[in-house]
Amino acid sequence: MSKRRLTIIGIAAAVMLFAGAVGYAAGNYGSKTDPLITKSYLDSVVQPQMESELKQQLAEAEKQMRSTAPGEFAELSLSGGQTLLCSTGCEVLLCSGSASALGDLVDTTAGGSVGSGSALSANHLYISASDSAGLTAGSGGAKILVSGAYSLG
């Protein structure tokens, strides 16, 4: 045989041996006997980390979502441009300052409804008809009384 032919056969054999080793390693990687991640790692590291992050996110959401007991009102001072988002059935009374509606609010004092962007009247009781309704304080701010679940933005 010629030297060149032996070299080609040697290279081909080396490539086939390498491909076989890679195929064997890829076929057994991540199997039941050799897992990618062990269950003990998931139980001792990943799960506590995920639980910690979830508790932190829940605490942040709880801070943002506030609520008063039914029939009790909380007094809030909103700065100019600050928003108050109400849950369905939340009651809002504008005491002083100016504010405009976000979404549709029911004006129980006047017996009508107020559309989004409309100015709210002082000393009128408004009820939120949906979770996306609320108010935005005017440039001078506003003092309001609120009863029910709400969040400040």
XYZ file of N, CA, C and O in Angstrom:
612
model
N 0.829 -1.175 0.000
C 0.000 0.000 0.000
C 0.873 1.237 0.000
O 1.952 1.239 0.563
N 0.294 2.247 -0.547
C 1.076 3.467 -0.604
C 0.952 4.234 0.722
O 0.030 4.029 1.499
N 1.899 5.096 0.941
C 1.940 5.872 2.172
C 0.726 6.812 2.270
O 0.170 6.991 3.339
N 0.325 7.325 1.155
C -0.801 8.248 1.124
C -2.092 7.524 1.487
O -2.937 8.053 2.229
N -2.261 6.326 0.986
C -3.463 5.547 1.261
C -3.527 5.178 2.745
O -4.589 5.216 3.357
N -2.418 4.831 3.360
C -2.370 4.515 4.785
C -2.719 5.736 5.632
O -3.409 5.638 6.648
N -2.271 6.907 5.207
C -2.577 8.145 5.927
C -4.077 8.428 5.879
O -4.684 8.785 6.900
N -4.689 8.271 4.732
C -6.127 8.501 4.584
C -6.918 7.520 5.438
O -7.874 7.894 6.122
N -6.532 6.259 5.451
C -7.216 5.248 6.254
C -7.048 5.572 7.739
O -7.983 5.465 8.530
N -5.872 6.008 8.147
C -5.619 6.379 9.548
C -6.469 7.559 9.980
O -7.044 7.580 11.071
N -6.570 8.589 9.110
C -7.391 9.771 9.421
C -8.865 9.385 9.490
O -9.590 9.803 10.397
N -9.313 8.564 8.564
C -10.708 8.117 8.558
C -11.017 7.322 9.821
O -12.084 7.489 10.444
N -10.109 6.462 10.238
C -10.314 5.680 11.460
C -10.374 6.593 12.686
O -11.192 6.400 13.595
N -9.502 7.613 12.726
C -9.491 8.549 13.855
C -10.796 9.339 13.911
O -11.376 9.551 14.982
N -11.290 9.791 12.750
C -12.554 10.531 12.690
C -13.714 9.649 13.150
O -14.577 10.079 13.915
N -13.734 8.395 12.707
C -14.807 7.483 13.117
C -14.736 7.195 14.609
O -15.758 7.138 15.294
N -13.557 7.038 15.152
C -13.390 6.799 16.582
C -13.860 8.010 17.381
O -14.566 7.879 18.376
N -13.492 9.207 16.928
C -13.919 10.442 17.589
C -15.440 10.602 17.533
O -16.077 10.942 18.521
N -16.041 10.339 16.372
C -17.497 10.439 16.214
C -18.202 9.433 17.108
O -19.241 9.738 17.714
N -17.661 8.244 17.229
C -18.248 7.235 18.104
C -18.203 7.659 19.562
O -19.159 7.478 20.314
N -17.100 8.250 19.986
C -16.973 8.713 21.370
C -17.945 9.849 21.660
O -18.584 9.893 22.715
N -18.073 10.778 20.729
C -19.022 11.889 20.891
C -20.454 11.357 20.932
O -21.272 11.777 21.754
N -20.772 10.428 20.063
C -22.116 9.843 20.047
C -22.431 9.117 21.339
O -23.533 9.219 21.876
N -21.481 8.395 21.878
C -21.677 7.682 23.137
C -21.899 8.675 24.280
O -22.797 8.516 25.100
N -21.092 9.728 24.333
C -21.217 10.722 25.395
C -22.548 11.462 25.284
O -23.209 11.717 26.284
N -22.951 11.801 24.089
C -24.208 12.521 23.903
C -25.397 11.634 24.219
O -26.402 12.094 24.744
N -25.284 10.360 23.922
C -26.393 9.440 24.195
C -26.600 9.198 25.669
O -27.728 8.996 26.124
N -25.569 9.235 26.496
C -25.690 8.964 27.920
C -25.763 10.229 28.765
O -25.994 10.159 29.966
N -25.556 11.369 28.190
C -25.588 12.622 28.946
C -27.018 12.964 29.314
O -27.909 13.016 28.473
N -27.280 13.158 30.559
C -28.615 13.496 31.013
C -29.510 12.300 31.202
O -30.715 12.420 31.279
N -28.929 11.112 31.316
C -29.741 9.914 31.517
C -30.106 9.784 32.997
O -29.702 10.587 33.835
N -30.864 8.760 33.319
C -31.275 8.523 34.694
C -30.072 8.245 35.586
O -30.047 8.629 36.756
N -29.046 7.607 35.060
C -27.855 7.312 35.849
C -26.898 8.489 35.931
O -26.090 8.561 36.845
N -26.979 9.418 34.962
C -26.114 10.591 34.959
C -26.962 11.818 34.623
O -26.952 12.327 33.510
N -27.746 12.336 35.597
C -28.651 13.449 35.302
C -27.905 14.765 35.085
O -26.784 14.934 35.557
N -28.560 15.679 34.367
C -27.986 16.993 34.143
C -27.927 17.772 35.453
O -26.943 18.416 35.768
N -29.021 17.727 36.222
C -29.109 18.382 37.526
C -29.681 17.357 38.495
O -30.670 16.701 38.198
N -29.096 17.257 39.648
C -29.575 16.274 40.604
C -30.789 16.812 41.356
O -30.971 18.017 41.510
N -31.619 15.912 41.835
C -32.809 16.286 42.593
C -32.427 16.996 43.884
O -33.084 17.952 44.296
N -31.349 16.570 44.503
C -30.924 17.221 45.742
C -30.540 18.678 45.494
O -30.795 19.547 46.327
N -29.939 18.982 44.338
C -29.615 20.362 43.993
C -30.893 21.179 43.812
O -30.998 22.305 44.297
N -31.867 20.610 43.141
C -33.144 21.296 42.965
C -33.812 21.554 44.311
O -34.330 22.641 44.563
N -33.801 20.537 45.193
C -34.456 20.666 46.492
C -33.739 21.623 47.433
O -34.380 22.370 48.176
N -32.417 21.608 47.421
C -31.679 22.407 48.400
C -31.279 23.795 47.912
O -31.035 24.671 48.727
N -31.213 24.017 46.611
C -30.756 25.313 46.101
C -31.842 26.045 45.308
O -32.212 27.167 45.628
N -32.356 25.387 44.281
C -33.269 26.066 43.362
C -34.609 26.376 44.027
O -35.114 27.495 43.946
N -35.210 25.396 44.699
C -36.528 25.603 45.304
C -36.508 26.708 46.361
O -37.364 27.595 46.318
N -35.566 26.721 47.320
C -35.552 27.822 48.290
C -35.344 29.192 47.642
O -35.941 30.176 48.070
N -34.530 29.241 46.602
C -34.311 30.512 45.912
C -35.597 30.992 45.244
O -35.947 32.168 45.333
N -36.320 30.077 44.595
C -37.573 30.444 43.938
C -38.614 30.862 44.970
O -39.362 31.823 44.758
N -38.686 30.163 46.100
C -39.640 30.522 47.155
C -39.324 31.896 47.723
O -40.227 32.695 47.977
N -38.057 32.198 47.906
C -37.643 33.501 48.417
C -38.042 34.619 47.456
O -38.573 35.656 47.864
N -37.798 34.402 46.165
C -38.170 35.404 45.161
C -39.676 35.594 45.112
O -40.169 36.716 44.992
N -40.440 34.505 45.219
C -41.900 34.591 45.199
C -42.411 35.365 46.404
O -43.277 36.233 46.275
N -41.866 35.087 47.590
C -42.284 35.804 48.799
C -41.978 37.287 48.678
O -42.775 38.129 49.090
N -40.826 37.619 48.097
C -40.454 39.015 47.913
C -41.418 39.710 46.947
O -41.866 40.826 47.199
N -41.763 39.048 45.856
C -42.694 39.632 44.892
C -44.082 39.787 45.492
O -44.769 40.787 45.248
N -44.515 38.824 46.297
C -45.819 38.927 46.963
C -45.833 40.076 47.960
O -46.829 40.796 48.074
N -44.744 40.263 48.695
C -44.661 41.370 49.650
C -44.729 42.717 48.937
O -45.401 43.644 49.393
N -44.046 42.824 47.796
C -44.089 44.062 47.013
C -45.494 44.324 46.480
O -45.975 45.447 46.512
N -46.157 43.276 45.996
C -47.521 43.429 45.487
C -48.477 43.803 46.616
O -49.400 44.606 46.422
N -48.261 43.250 47.794
C -49.116 43.563 48.934
C -48.951 45.011 49.362
O -49.913 45.674 49.743
N -47.710 45.533 49.280
C -47.473 46.931 49.609
C -48.211 47.843 48.637
O -48.717 48.893 49.013
N -48.227 47.445 47.354
C -48.878 48.273 46.341
C -50.396 48.215 46.447
O -51.072 49.192 46.187
N -50.942 47.072 46.820
C -52.388 46.905 46.908
C -52.820 47.104 48.346
O -52.461 46.341 49.216
N -53.579 48.127 48.577
C -54.044 48.435 49.922
C -55.549 48.278 49.958
O -56.228 48.348 48.951
N -56.063 48.120 51.154
C -57.495 47.933 51.289
C -57.952 48.431 52.650
O -57.211 48.389 53.629
N -59.180 48.920 52.703
C -59.792 49.290 53.973
C -60.959 48.355 54.219
O -61.479 47.729 53.303
N -61.376 48.267 55.466
C -62.516 47.422 55.802
C -63.782 48.050 55.210
O -63.866 49.268 55.057
N -64.774 47.229 54.866
C -66.017 47.782 54.310
C -66.635 48.808 55.262
O -66.748 48.577 56.460
N -66.991 49.944 54.710
C -67.612 51.002 55.506
C -66.616 51.933 56.164
O -67.000 52.965 56.702
N -65.339 51.605 56.159
C -64.313 52.471 56.735
C -63.585 53.202 55.614
O -63.299 52.628 54.578
N -63.289 54.465 55.867
C -62.601 55.274 54.866
C -61.195 55.621 55.349
O -60.986 55.896 56.530
N -60.255 55.613 54.432
C -58.882 56.038 54.701
C -58.653 57.359 53.983
O -59.102 57.546 52.854
N -57.974 58.289 54.662
C -57.684 59.584 54.054
C -56.342 59.509 53.342
O -55.352 59.058 53.905
N -56.319 59.941 52.087
C -55.100 59.931 51.286
C -54.837 61.316 50.723
O -55.773 62.037 50.355
N -53.570 61.682 50.658
C -53.152 62.912 49.986
C -52.361 62.500 48.754
O -51.313 61.864 48.867
N -52.875 62.853 47.596
C -52.215 62.518 46.339
C -51.478 63.737 45.818
O -52.017 64.848 45.828
N -50.269 63.547 45.333
C -49.525 64.641 44.723
C -49.987 64.802 43.276
O -50.654 63.926 42.717
N -49.619 65.898 42.668
C -50.032 66.174 41.296
C -49.625 65.082 40.322
O -48.470 64.677 40.292
N -50.578 64.551 39.572
C -50.325 63.519 38.580
C -50.348 62.102 39.123
O -50.304 61.144 38.350
N -50.412 61.936 40.442
C -50.432 60.592 41.026
C -51.792 59.945 40.755
O -52.823 60.601 40.744
N -51.780 58.634 40.519
C -53.023 57.924 40.199
C -53.435 57.003 41.329
O -52.607 56.496 42.084
N -54.725 56.796 41.426
C -55.322 55.857 42.358
C -56.157 54.902 41.522
O -57.095 55.324 40.841
N -55.787 53.616 41.504
C -56.547 52.603 40.772
C -57.396 51.834 41.758
O -56.894 51.342 42.766
N -58.674 51.735 41.480
C -59.631 51.126 42.401
C -60.052 49.752 41.907
O -60.115 49.495 40.712
N -60.382 48.886 42.852
C -60.987 47.611 42.481
C -62.491 47.842 42.337
O -63.018 48.888 42.716
N -63.185 46.871 41.805
C -64.625 46.996 41.616
C -65.309 47.210 42.962
O -65.042 46.501 43.917
N -66.159 48.236 43.033
C -66.907 48.527 44.252
C -66.208 49.471 45.207
O -66.751 49.825 46.242
N -65.005 49.893 44.893
C -64.253 50.819 45.738
C -64.943 52.189 45.706
O -65.400 52.649 44.656
N -65.031 52.831 46.866
C -65.675 54.138 46.961
C -64.622 55.218 47.143
O -63.674 55.040 47.899
N -64.817 56.355 46.470
C -63.876 57.469 46.525
C -64.658 58.755 46.712
O -65.659 58.992 46.030
N -64.195 59.584 47.651
C -64.807 60.893 47.897
C -63.709 61.937 47.788
O -62.735 61.893 48.544
N -63.834 62.858 46.831
C -62.861 63.928 46.652
C -63.162 65.023 47.671
O -64.221 65.643 47.632
N -62.242 65.256 48.621
C -62.445 66.253 49.673
C -61.966 67.634 49.232
O -62.664 68.625 49.435
N -60.759 67.701 48.678
C -60.227 68.983 48.218
C -59.245 68.751 47.091
O -58.770 67.639 46.887
N -58.932 69.812 46.368
C -58.043 69.706 45.224
C -58.829 69.356 43.971
O -60.055 69.513 43.915
N -58.126 68.868 42.970
C -58.790 68.499 41.725
C -58.313 67.128 41.279
O -57.203 66.709 41.595
N -59.187 66.448 40.547
C -58.857 65.117 40.036
C -59.712 64.831 38.821
O -60.802 65.392 38.661
N -59.231 63.956 37.969
C -59.997 63.523 36.803
C -60.136 62.012 36.835
O -59.307 61.299 37.400
N -61.202 61.535 36.233
C -61.525 60.108 36.264
C -60.636 59.314 35.317
O -60.253 59.784 34.253
N -60.314 58.108 35.740
C -59.661 57.108 34.898
C -60.691 56.007 34.710
O -61.106 55.392 35.679
N -61.118 55.770 33.521
C -62.182 54.790 33.315
C -63.519 55.386 33.732
O -63.649 56.592 33.912
N -64.508 54.543 33.887
C -65.841 55.015 34.258
C -66.088 54.869 35.746
O -65.870 53.809 36.328
N -66.541 55.969 36.362
C -66.911 55.980 37.763
C -68.391 56.338 37.868
O -68.908 57.120 37.071
N -69.063 55.783 38.853
C -70.471 56.101 39.092
C -70.528 57.195 40.147
O -69.991 57.037 41.243
N -71.176 58.312 39.810
C -71.349 59.425 40.745
C -72.657 59.202 41.485
O -73.736 59.495 40.970
N -72.579 58.675 42.704
C -73.798 58.363 43.462
C -74.465 59.622 44.001
O -75.660 59.624 44.252
N -73.719 60.697 44.182
C -74.284 61.942 44.694
C -75.178 62.602 43.641
O -76.284 63.039 43.950
N -74.717 62.657 42.399
C -75.474 63.294 41.325
C -76.381 62.298 40.601
O -77.238 62.697 39.821
N -76.172 61.021 40.832
C -76.998 60.014 40.171
C -76.647 59.811 38.712
O -77.527 59.634 37.876
N -75.384 59.801 38.376
C -74.954 59.603 36.991
C -73.624 58.896 36.930
O -73.179 58.285 37.899
N -72.988 58.998 35.776
C -71.661 58.404 35.634
C -70.698 59.449 35.095
O -71.104 60.424 34.479
N -69.428 59.205 35.336
C -68.375 60.115 34.900
C -67.437 59.313 34.015
O -66.955 58.249 34.415
N -67.194 59.798 32.815
C -66.320 59.104 31.873
C -64.861 59.429 32.095
O -64.511 60.380 32.811
N -64.016 58.665 31.481
C -62.573 58.834 31.607
C -62.151 60.224 31.150
O -62.579 60.696 30.101
N -61.318 60.886 31.953
C -60.829 62.216 31.635
C -61.704 63.340 32.163
O -61.290 64.492 32.174
N -62.911 63.036 32.624
C -63.803 64.066 33.156
C -63.360 64.487 34.555
O -62.854 63.689 35.327
N -63.602 65.759 34.866
C -63.241 66.282 36.192
C -64.206 65.751 37.245
O -65.410 65.608 36.991
N -63.663 65.440 38.426
C -64.490 64.990 39.544
C -64.899 66.196 40.378
O -64.143 67.156 40.520
N -66.083 66.131 40.928
C -66.596 67.221 41.767
C -66.269 66.941 43.224
O -66.355 65.796 43.691
N -65.935 68.008 43.953
C -65.635 67.866 45.378
C -66.888 67.459 46.137
O -68.012 67.845 45.776
N -66.704 66.657 47.167
C -67.762 66.177 48.059
C -68.800 65.303 47.360
O -69.933 65.211 47.815
N -68.425 64.676 46.258
C -69.283 63.698 45.592
C -68.684 62.320 45.846
O -67.471 62.137 45.818
N -69.559 61.347 46.069
C -69.124 59.983 46.299
C -69.149 59.231 44.974
O -70.179 59.181 44.297
N -68.015 58.649 44.618
C -67.875 57.899 43.377
C -67.611 56.432 43.698
O -66.910 56.119 44.663
N -68.159 55.537 42.870
C -67.932 54.106 43.022
C -67.322 53.581 41.733
O -67.790 53.891 40.634
N -66.291 52.769 41.892
C -65.615 52.180 40.740
C -66.448 51.021 40.196
O -66.827 50.118 40.928
N -66.715 51.056 38.898
C -67.511 50.003 38.264
C -66.645 48.876 37.705
O -67.160 47.836 37.322
N -65.315 49.067 37.683
C -64.409 48.026 37.165
C -63.055 48.144 37.846
O -62.764 49.138 38.508
N -62.234 47.114 37.668
C -60.907 47.120 38.283
C -59.951 48.103 37.617
O -58.902 48.398 38.165
N -60.279 48.592 36.455
C -59.377 49.510 35.756
C -59.754 50.971 35.970
O -59.133 51.857 35.402
N -60.753 51.254 36.792
C -61.193 52.627 37.027
C -60.430 53.238 38.200
O -59.856 52.532 39.024
N -60.439 54.557 38.264
C -59.779 55.262 39.351
C -59.749 56.741 39.066
O -60.649 57.277 38.414
N -58.695 57.410 39.546
C -58.591 58.846 39.329
C -57.134 59.258 39.274
O -56.252 58.560 39.763
N -56.912 60.422 38.666
C -55.596 61.045 38.606
C -55.707 62.407 39.256
O -56.595 63.191 38.904
N -54.830 62.686 40.220
C -54.853 63.975 40.905
C -54.426 65.079 39.955
O -53.571 64.878 39.087
N -55.038 66.255 40.124
C -54.675 67.416 39.317
C -53.298 67.931 39.692
O -52.637 67.396 40.595
N -52.857 68.991 39.035
C -51.501 69.512 39.246
C -51.266 69.976 40.676
O -50.145 69.920 41.175
N -52.308 70.429 41.369
C -52.167 70.891 42.755
C -52.328 69.784 43.772
O -52.231 70.023 44.975
N -52.576 68.562 43.323
C -52.778 67.449 44.243
C -54.235 67.340 44.658
O -55.088 68.125 44.236
N -54.537 66.375 45.493
C -55.909 66.160 45.947
C -55.903 65.404 47.270
O -55.025 64.587 47.531
N -56.912 65.696 48.087
C -57.150 64.929 49.309
C -58.436 64.154 49.080
O -59.451 64.727 48.665
N -58.365 62.853 49.329
C -59.528 62.010 49.083
C -59.750 61.061 50.255
O -58.845 60.821 51.060
N -60.951 60.561 50.342
C -61.292 59.469 51.237
C -61.574 58.266 50.361
O -62.250 58.386 49.333
N -61.070 57.107 50.749
C -61.259 55.900 49.933
C -61.647 54.747 50.832
O -61.171 54.621 51.947
N -62.575 53.934 50.331
C -63.012 52.724 51.042
C -63.020 51.571 50.057
O -63.645 51.657 49.003
N -62.324 50.504 50.385
C -62.226 49.353 49.501
C -60.785 49.121 49.079
O -59.865 49.758 49.585
N -60.589 48.194 48.165
C -59.238 47.853 47.703
C -58.785 48.825 46.623
O -59.546 49.139 45.712
N -57.555 49.280 46.745
C -57.002 50.237 45.785
C -55.504 50.082 45.712
O -54.884 49.449 46.566
N -54.900 50.686 44.706
C -53.442 50.753 44.592
C -53.062 52.142 44.109
O -53.809 52.772 43.365
N -51.911 52.584 44.561
C -51.423 53.909 44.183
C -50.383 53.766 43.092
O -49.563 52.857 43.132
N -50.415 54.684 42.150
C -49.440 54.633 41.077
C -48.752 55.948 40.885
O -48.996 56.932 41.454
